[in-house]
């Protein structure tokens, strides 16, 4: 049985800060889907759409889904596959009771998976060895996603922090039609978040500071310069800024110290190889491709030119020869 867990005011989409292009791409895809029922029907294609949002915790996946639901006036039906009373039959009953236009949300879908060795999508016996916590099997989940019991007209959003942990059968088109990665905060996101936090201070009587537009822009850049790119989630940065809700100057000035404390707590450094690799925890190819650029940036930051570095390496190489 479904029960209403409550309602909340609609969150404007412009308050969910994502990298350029990501937000617009998902919104446009949803708009196209919701307006294409006749197109699907005429071609005999099941009228449903699945989105897999993957990436670091706190990167805005769930917040964006909630905001998107408000934008399209759609209710969200959240399914916990790890529920103690959830099995294949109860999952099927829940899906069958859904209205035609809605969003189904399955959060942290990877956390509910138990795997037993390497899996092969073509081997149904292997699939049955993979179970979600308690009694929901992978086969049962796949059936509600695209089998005869699958609901028409719905939009599925699944989130995961570890896309590599998902079975290939679950990720394929028809079940999860499109995949979008939510990364840790980029420079543009960091700047935009700071601006969003302090943009309307001039209209608040309780504000300790009322910076002008030019001052706010400078402070936003100062804040962004202090935060290493792709090292912190938007949730972490928001938590930091909450300490300085009416004090943008202090927020910008103390950011470097906060970064040092956070990295020390993690046991890493922004300029160490480990700190660099932390940005690409599940992206080995990107980590390799961007390594040279990172080295150049770090050398520039500590006022060592690339040319001097190159001469040093060349000299060392000749000595070894």
JSON list of N, CA and C in Angstrom, two decimals, residues 11 37-38 49 56 67 77 92-93 117 137 139 143-144 171 175 200 210 222 233 248 309 311 321:
[
{"chain": "A", "resi": 11, "resn": "UNK", "atom": "N", "xyz": [10.60, 23.47, -5.06]},
{"chain": "A", "resi": 11, "resn": "UNK", "atom": "CA", "xyz": [11.91, 24.11, -5.08]},
{"chain": "A", "resi": 11, "resn": "UNK", "atom": "C", "xyz": [12.22, 24.55, -6.51]},
{"chain": "A", "resi": 37, "resn": "UNK", "atom": "N", "xyz": [3.53, 10.81, -26.10]},
{"chain": "A", "resi": 37, "resn": "UNK", "atom": "CA", "xyz": [2.75, 9.59, -25.90]},
{"chain": "A", "resi": 37, "resn": "UNK", "atom": "C", "xyz": [2.26, 9.02, -27.23]},
{"chain": "A", "resi": 38, "resn": "UNK", "atom": "N", "xyz": [1.68, 9.86, -28.08]},
{"chain": "A", "resi": 38, "resn": "UNK", "atom": "CA", "xyz": [1.17, 9.37, -29.36]},
{"chain": "A", "resi": 38, "resn": "UNK", "atom": "C", "xyz": [2.30, 8.78, -30.22]},
{"chain": "A", "resi": 49, "resn": "UNK", "atom": "N", "xyz": [10.10, 5.82, -19.41]},
{"chain": "A", "resi": 49, "resn": "UNK", "atom": "CA", "xyz": [11.45, 6.35, -19.53]},
{"chain": "A", "resi": 49, "resn": "UNK", "atom": "C", "xyz": [12.20, 6.14, -18.23]},
{"chain": "A", "resi": 56, "resn": "UNK", "atom": "N", "xyz": [28.93, 11.07, -6.99]},
{"chain": "A", "resi": 56, "resn": "UNK", "atom": "CA", "xyz": [29.30, 11.18, -5.59]},
{"chain": "A", "resi": 56, "resn": "UNK", "atom": "C", "xyz": [28.12, 11.53, -4.70]},
{"chain": "A", "resi": 67, "resn": "UNK", "atom": "N", "xyz": [13.08, 18.77, -7.41]},
{"chain": "A", "resi": 67, "resn": "UNK", "atom": "CA", "xyz": [12.80, 20.04, -8.09]},
{"chain": "A", "resi": 67, "resn": "UNK", "atom": "C", "xyz": [12.17, 19.80, -9.45]},
{"chain": "A", "resi": 77, "resn": "UNK", "atom": "N", "xyz": [6.85, 8.87, -6.21]},
{"chain": "A", "resi": 77, "resn": "UNK", "atom": "CA", "xyz": [6.58, 7.64, -5.48]},
{"chain": "A", "resi": 77, "resn": "UNK", "atom": "C", "xyz": [7.93, 6.97, -5.19]},
{"chain": "A", "resi": 92, "resn": "UNK", "atom": "N", "xyz": [5.69, -5.71, -7.21]},
{"chain": "A", "resi": 92, "resn": "UNK", "atom": "CA", "xyz": [4.80, -5.72, -8.37]},
{"chain": "A", "resi": 92, "resn": "UNK", "atom": "C", "xyz": [3.47, -5.05, -8.05]},
{"chain": "A", "resi": 93, "resn": "UNK", "atom": "N", "xyz": [2.95, -5.30, -6.84]},
{"chain": "A", "resi": 93, "resn": "UNK", "atom": "CA", "xyz": [1.67, -4.67, -6.46]},
{"chain": "A", "resi": 93, "resn": "UNK", "atom": "C", "xyz": [1.81, -3.15, -6.36]},
{"chain": "A", "resi": 117, "resn": "UNK", "atom": "N", "xyz": [29.78, -13.21, -7.27]},
{"chain": "A", "resi": 117, "resn": "UNK", "atom": "CA", "xyz": [30.66, -13.47, -8.39]},
{"chain": "A", "resi": 117, "resn": "UNK", "atom": "C", "xyz": [30.29, -12.68, -9.62]},
{"chain": "A", "resi": 137, "resn": "UNK", "atom": "N", "xyz": [14.31, -9.98, -5.90]},
{"chain": "A", "resi": 137, "resn": "UNK", "atom": "CA", "xyz": [15.35, -10.51, -6.76]},
{"chain": "A", "resi": 137, "resn": "UNK", "atom": "C", "xyz": [15.60, -9.56, -7.92]},
{"chain": "A", "resi": 139, "resn": "UNK", "atom": "N", "xyz": [15.65, -10.46, -11.00]},
{"chain": "A", "resi": 139, "resn": "UNK", "atom": "CA", "xyz": [14.64, -10.80, -12.01]},
{"chain": "A", "resi": 139, "resn": "UNK", "atom": "C", "xyz": [13.32, -10.11, -11.72]},
{"chain": "A", "resi": 143, "resn": "UNK", "atom": "N", "xyz": [11.56, -7.29, -14.14]},
{"chain": "A", "resi": 143, "resn": "UNK", "atom": "CA", "xyz": [10.20, -7.52, -14.65]},
{"chain": "A", "resi": 143, "resn": "UNK", "atom": "C", "xyz": [9.31, -6.30, -14.45]},
{"chain": "A", "resi": 144, "resn": "UNK", "atom": "N", "xyz": [9.44, -5.62, -13.31]},
{"chain": "A", "resi": 144, "resn": "UNK", "atom": "CA", "xyz": [8.60, -4.44, -13.10]},
{"chain": "A", "resi": 144, "resn": "UNK", "atom": "C", "xyz": [9.10, -3.24, -13.91]},
{"chain": "A", "resi": 171, "resn": "UNK", "atom": "N", "xyz": [21.26, -1.81, -16.22]},
{"chain": "A", "resi": 171, "resn": "UNK", "atom": "CA", "xyz": [21.66, -0.52, -16.78]},
{"chain": "A", "resi": 171, "resn": "UNK", "atom": "C", "xyz": [21.31, -0.35, -18.25]},
{"chain": "A", "resi": 175, "resn": "UNK", "atom": "N", "xyz": [15.46, -0.06, -19.71]},
{"chain": "A", "resi": 175, "resn": "UNK", "atom": "CA", "xyz": [15.30, -0.06, -18.25]},
{"chain": "A", "resi": 175, "resn": "UNK", "atom": "C", "xyz": [15.84, 1.26, -17.70]},
{"chain": "A", "resi": 200, "resn": "UNK", "atom": "N", "xyz": [20.67, 38.09, -2.30]},
{"chain": "A", "resi": 200, "resn": "UNK", "atom": "CA", "xyz": [19.59, 39.00, -1.89]},
{"chain": "A", "resi": 200, "resn": "UNK", "atom": "C", "xyz": [19.77, 39.54, -0.47]},
{"chain": "A", "resi": 210, "resn": "UNK", "atom": "N", "xyz": [25.72, 43.97, 3.41]},
{"chain": "A", "resi": 210, "resn": "UNK", "atom": "CA", "xyz": [24.86, 44.15, 2.24]},
{"chain": "A", "resi": 210, "resn": "UNK", "atom": "C", "xyz": [25.75, 44.52, 1.06]},
{"chain": "A", "resi": 222, "resn": "UNK", "atom": "N", "xyz": [36.74, 34.81, -4.96]},
{"chain": "A", "resi": 222, "resn": "UNK", "atom": "CA", "xyz": [37.66, 34.51, -3.85]},
{"chain": "A", "resi": 222, "resn": "UNK", "atom": "C", "xyz": [37.31, 33.17, -3.22]},
{"chain": "A", "resi": 233, "resn": "UNK", "atom": "N", "xyz": [31.56, 18.00, -2.25]},
{"chain": "A", "resi": 233, "resn": "UNK", "atom": "CA", "xyz": [30.21, 17.94, -2.79]},
{"chain": "A", "resi": 233, "resn": "UNK", "atom": "C", "xyz": [29.50, 19.27, -2.57]},
{"chain": "A", "resi": 248, "resn": "UNK", "atom": "N", "xyz": [28.99, 37.17, 3.99]},
{"chain": "A", "resi": 248, "resn": "UNK", "atom": "CA", "xyz": [29.71, 36.68, 2.80]},
{"chain": "A", "resi": 248, "resn": "UNK", "atom": "C", "xyz": [31.22, 36.92, 2.86]},
{"chain": "A", "resi": 309, "resn": "UNK", "atom": "N", "xyz": [60.90, 22.58, -14.92]},
{"chain": "A", "resi": 309, "resn": "UNK", "atom": "CA", "xyz": [60.62, 21.19, -14.53]},
{"chain": "A", "resi": 309, "resn": "UNK", "atom": "C", "xyz": [61.09, 20.24, -15.62]},
{"chain": "A", "resi": 311, "resn": "UNK", "atom": "N", "xyz": [63.44, 20.71, -17.92]},
{"chain": "A", "resi": 311, "resn": "UNK", "atom": "CA", "xyz": [64.90, 20.65, -17.98]},
{"chain": "A", "resi": 311, "resn": "UNK", "atom": "C", "xyz": [65.45, 19.76, -16.87]},
{"chain": "A", "resi": 321, "resn": "UNK", "atom": "N", "xyz": [71.28, 7.66, -17.99]},
{"chain": "A", "resi": 321, "resn": "UNK", "atom": "CA", "xyz": [71.80, 6.97, -19.16]},
{"chain": "A", "resi": 321, "resn": "UNK", "atom": "C", "xyz": [73.32, 6.87, -19.09]}
]
